[in-house]
C-alpha positions as protocol buffer text, in pm:
chain_id: "A"
residue {
  index: 1
  type: ASN
  ca { x: -2614 y: -57 z: 833 }
}
residue {
  index: 2
  type: TYR
  ca { x: -2448 y: -399 z: 884 }
}
residue {
  index: 3
  type: TYR
  ca { x: -2232 y: -367 z: 579 }
}
residue {
  index: 4
  type: ILE
  ca { x: -2094 y: -88 z: 659 }
}
residue {
  index: 5
  type: ARG
  ca { x: -1998 y: -194 z: 979 }
}
residue {
  index: 6
  type: GLN
  ca { x: -1821 y: -511 z: 831 }
}
residue {
  index: 7
  type: ALA
  ca { x: -1687 y: -337 z: 522 }
}
residue {
  index: 8
  type: TYR
  ca { x: -1303 y: -429 z: 465 }
}
residue {
  index: 9
  type: PRO
  ca { x: -1220 y: -491 z: 819 }
}
residue {
  index: 10
  type: ALA
  ca { x: -855 y: -445 z: 791 }
}
residue {
  index: 11
  type: ARG
  ca { x: -781 y: -349 z: 1164 }
}
residue {
  index: 12
  type: SER
  ca { x: -981 y: -644 z: 1284 }
}
residue {
  index: 13
  type: ILE
  ca { x: -777 y: -894 z: 1078 }
}
residue {
  index: 14
  type: LEU
  ca { x: -455 y: -729 z: 1210 }
}
residue {
  index: 15
  type: ASP
  ca { x: -578 y: -704 z: 1542 }
}
residue {
  index: 16
  type: ALA
  ca { x: -658 y: -1082 z: 1550 }
}
residue {
  index: 17
  type: GLY
  ca { x: -300 y: -1163 z: 1383 }
}
residue {
  index: 18
  type: GLY
  ca { x: -409 y: -1201 z: 1025 }
}
residue {
  index: 19
  type: VAL
  ca { x: -175 y: -1071 z: 751 }
}
residue {
  index: 20
  type: LEU
  ca { x: -301 y: -848 z: 501 }
}
residue {
  index: 21
  type: ALA
  ca { x: -174 y: -824 z: 145 }
}
residue {
  index: 22
  type: GLY
  ca { x: -244 y: -520 z: -69 }
}
residue {
  index: 23
  type: GLY
  ca { x: -283 y: -552 z: -468 }
}
residue {
  index: 24
  type: SER
  ca { x: -383 y: -337 z: -790 }
}
residue {
  index: 25
  type: ASP
  ca { x: -698 y: -530 z: -823 }
}
residue {
  index: 26
  type: ALA
  ca { x: -944 y: -304 z: -637 }
}
residue {
  index: 27
  type: PRO
  ca { x: -1108 y: -76 z: -678 }
}
residue {
  index: 28
  type: VAL
  ca { x: -1169 y: -174 z: -1041 }
}
residue {
  index: 29
  type: ASP
  ca { x: -1266 y: 138 z: -1146 }
}
residue {
  index: 30
  type: THR
  ca { x: -945 y: 190 z: -1385 }
}
residue {
  index: 31
  type: ALA
  ca { x: -737 y: 4 z: -1604 }
}
residue {
  index: 32
  type: ASP
  ca { x: -426 y: 163 z: -1437 }
}
residue {
  index: 33
  type: PRO
  ca { x: -310 y: 3 z: -1111 }
}
residue {
  index: 34
  type: ARG
  ca { x: -335 y: 279 z: -816 }
}
residue {
  index: 35
  type: PRO
  ca { x: -155 y: 143 z: -499 }
}
residue {
  index: 36
  type: PHE
  ca { x: -113 y: 492 z: -366 }
}
residue {
  index: 37
  type: HIS
  ca { x: -458 y: 561 z: -397 }
}
residue {
  index: 38
  type: ASN
  ca { x: -533 y: 212 z: -242 }
}
residue {
  index: 39
  type: ILE
  ca { x: -275 y: 292 z: 74 }
}
residue {
  index: 40
  type: GLU
  ca { x: -431 y: 642 z: 74 }
}
residue {
  index: 41
  type: LYS
  ca { x: -772 y: 520 z: 121 }
}
residue {
  index: 42
  type: ALA
  ca { x: -665 y: 219 z: 361 }
}
residue {
  index: 43
  type: VAL
  ca { x: -576 y: 470 z: 614 }
}
residue {
  index: 44
  type: THR
  ca { x: -845 y: 735 z: 562 }
}
residue {
  index: 45
  type: ARG
  ca { x: -1145 y: 491 z: 436 }
}
residue {
  index: 46
  type: ASP
  ca { x: -1283 y: 791 z: 262 }
}
residue {
  index: 47
  type: GLU
  ca { x: -1359 y: 766 z: -116 }
}
residue {
  index: 48
  type: GLY
  ca { x: -1503 y: 1149 z: -105 }
}
residue {
  index: 49
  type: GLU
  ca { x: -1808 y: 1055 z: 97 }
}
residue {
  index: 50
  type: GLY
  ca { x: -1690 y: 1056 z: 440 }
}
residue {
  index: 51
  type: PRO
  ca { x: -1502 y: 765 z: 603 }
}
residue {
  index: 52
  type: MET
  ca { x: -1666 y: 410 z: 583 }
}
residue {
  index: 53
  type: ASN
  ca { x: -1612 y: 204 z: 860 }
}
residue {
  index: 54
  type: ALA
  ca { x: -1333 y: 401 z: 1007 }
}
residue {
  index: 55
  type: ALA
  ca { x: -1255 y: 220 z: 1279 }
}
residue {
  index: 56
  type: GLU
  ca { x: -1089 y: -22 z: 1043 }
}
residue {
  index: 57
  type: GLY
  ca { x: -826 y: 205 z: 906 }
}
residue {
  index: 58
  type: LEU
  ca { x: -475 y: 133 z: 888 }
}
residue {
  index: 59
  type: ASP
  ca { x: -180 y: 334 z: 1003 }
}
residue {
  index: 60
  type: ILE
  ca { x: 79 y: 425 z: 683 }
}
residue {
  index: 61
  type: LEU
  ca { x: 304 y: 185 z: 799 }
}
residue {
  index: 62
  type: ASP
  ca { x: 51 y: -111 z: 817 }
}
residue {
  index: 63
  type: ALA
  ca { x: -60 y: -8 z: 456 }
}
residue {
  index: 64
  type: ILE
  ca { x: 282 y: 13 z: 327 }
}
residue {
  index: 65
  type: ASP
  ca { x: 378 y: -362 z: 487 }
}
residue {
  index: 66
  type: ALA
  ca { x: 38 y: -486 z: 264 }
}
residue {
  index: 67
  type: TYR
  ca { x: 201 y: -386 z: -26 }
}
residue {
  index: 68
  type: THR
  ca { x: 546 y: -530 z: 45 }
}
residue {
  index: 69
  type: ILE
  ca { x: 684 y: -781 z: 310 }
}
residue {
  index: 70
  type: ASN
  ca { x: 318 y: -915 z: 350 }
}
residue {
  index: 71
  type: GLY
  ca { x: 255 y: -1020 z: 5 }
}
residue {
  index: 72
  type: ALA
  ca { x: 601 y: -1185 z: -3 }
}
residue {
  index: 73
  type: ARG
  ca { x: 508 y: -1350 z: 317 }
}
residue {
  index: 74
  type: LEU
  ca { x: 196 y: -1476 z: 191 }
}
residue {
  index: 75
  type: MET
  ca { x: 352 y: -1616 z: -145 }
}
residue {
  index: 76
  type: GLN
  ca { x: 665 y: -1756 z: 89 }
}
residue {
  index: 77
  type: GLN
  ca { x: 900 y: -1550 z: -50 }
}
residue {
  index: 78
  type: GLU
  ca { x: 982 y: -1309 z: 209 }
}
residue {
  index: 79
  type: GLU
  ca { x: 1364 y: -1452 z: 254 }
}
residue {
  index: 80
  type: VAL
  ca { x: 1387 y: -1321 z: -108 }
}
residue {
  index: 81
  type: ILE
  ca { x: 1183 y: -1025 z: -140 }
}
residue {
  index: 82
  type: GLY
  ca { x: 940 y: -760 z: 44 }
}
residue {
  index: 83
  type: SER
  ca { x: 1227 y: -595 z: 223 }
}
residue {
  index: 84
  type: LEU
  ca { x: 1576 y: -421 z: 182 }
}
residue {
  index: 85
  type: GLU
  ca { x: 1797 y: -650 z: 343 }
}
residue {
  index: 86
  type: ALA
  ca { x: 2140 y: -814 z: 290 }
}
residue {
  index: 87
  type: GLY
  ca { x: 2099 y: -1109 z: 71 }
}
residue {
  index: 88
  type: LYS
  ca { x: 1754 y: -1041 z: -69 }
}
residue {
  index: 89
  type: LYS
  ca { x: 1695 y: -917 z: -393 }
}
residue {
  index: 90
  type: ALA
  ca { x: 1731 y: -558 z: -450 }
}
residue {
  index: 91
  type: ASP
  ca { x: 1354 y: -478 z: -597 }
}
residue {
  index: 92
  type: PHE
  ca { x: 1254 y: -142 z: -460 }
}
residue {
  index: 93
  type: ILE
  ca { x: 1077 y: 201 z: -600 }
}
residue {
  index: 94
  type: ILE
  ca { x: 1203 y: 567 z: -559 }
}
residue {
  index: 95
  type: LEU
  ca { x: 922 y: 819 z: -514 }
}
residue {
  index: 96
  type: ASP
  ca { x: 858 y: 1164 z: -578 }
}
residue {
  index: 97
  type: GLN
  ca { x: 752 y: 1241 z: -223 }
}
residue {
  index: 98
  type: ASP
  ca { x: 770 y: 1069 z: 134 }
}
residue {
  index: 99
  type: ILE
  ca { x: 460 y: 906 z: 196 }
}
residue {
  index: 100
  type: ILE
  ca { x: 548 y: 841 z: 538 }
}
residue {
  index: 101
  type: ALA
  ca { x: 599 y: 1159 z: 618 }
}
residue {
  index: 102
  type: LEU
  ca { x: 273 y: 1299 z: 453 }
}
residue {
  index: 103
  type: ALA
  ca { x: 66 y: 1062 z: 659 }
}
residue {
  index: 104
  type: ASN
  ca { x: 278 y: 1170 z: 965 }
}
residue {
  index: 105
  type: SER
  ca { x: 199 y: 1528 z: 903 }
}
residue {
  index: 106
  type: GLY
  ca { x: -185 y: 1481 z: 852 }
}
residue {
  index: 107
  type: GLU
  ca { x: -118 y: 1520 z: 478 }
}
residue {
  index: 108
  type: ILE
  ca { x: -292 y: 1160 z: 414 }
}
residue {
  index: 109
  type: ASP
  ca { x: -489 y: 1289 z: 152 }
}
residue {
  index: 110
  type: LYS
  ca { x: -149 y: 1377 z: -80 }
}
residue {
  index: 111
  type: VAL
  ca { x: -38 y: 1012 z: -87 }
}
residue {
  index: 112
  type: SER
  ca { x: -230 y: 960 z: -391 }
}
residue {
  index: 113
  type: ASP
  ca { x: -45 y: 1203 z: -587 }
}
residue {
  index: 114
  type: THR
  ca { x: 252 y: 1013 z: -581 }
}
residue {
  index: 115
  type: SER
  ca { x: 454 y: 913 z: -875 }
}
residue {
  index: 116
  type: VAL
  ca { x: 722 y: 634 z: -900 }
}
residue {
  index: 117
  type: LEU
  ca { x: 1080 y: 793 z: -1035 }
}
residue {
  index: 118
  type: GLU
  ca { x: 1271 y: 494 z: -1063 }
}
residue {
  index: 119
  type: THR
  ca { x: 1197 y: 104 z: -1047 }
}
residue {
  index: 120
  type: TRP
  ca { x: 1454 y: -146 z: -965 }
}
residue {
  index: 121
  type: PHE
  ca { x: 1471 y: -497 z: -1015 }
}
residue {
  index: 122
  type: ASP
  ca { x: 1717 y: -749 z: -884 }
}
residue {
  index: 123
  type: GLY
  ca { x: 1951 y: -439 z: -866 }
}
residue {
  index: 124
  type: ARG
  ca { x: 1891 y: -276 z: -1166 }
}
residue {
  index: 125
  type: VAL
  ca { x: 1687 y: 5 z: -1288 }
}
residue {
  index: 126
  type: VAL
  ca { x: 1424 y: -120 z: -1503 }
}
residue {
  index: 127
  type: TYR
  ca { x: 1188 y: 226 z: -1528 }
}
residue {
  index: 128
  type: SER
  ca { x: 1299 y: 598 z: -1507 }
}
residue {
  index: 129
  type: LYS
  ca { x: 1042 y: 841 z: -1533 }
}
residue {
  index: 130
  type: PRO
  ca { x: 1113 y: 1052 z: -1815 }
}
């Protein structure tokens, strides 16, 4: 139907030169943000009932960019945050698994199980998983 063909046209936006930014406000079926769930679904387009508008799926690197450098770019902060480069703030996370390797090996469905082990802000640890 029309809705399914038009829903979340992420790939079309990228192909047209648009910038995608990811966030934690959708879906709003939980109080906890789920960026790894959302990254997985941006690639698979599947919430368990089969892919929705699969042609609009992203590859894993485009999905990660949406949560990092693209968000910084849209806030006009890409010179300060959004990627690890000399002269930028050292804001980053350490994960318990390599989500790029999972996606590239056909195990994209495991990305949503990712946990953050550490969070670094401005070069300092601000969170460590117990």
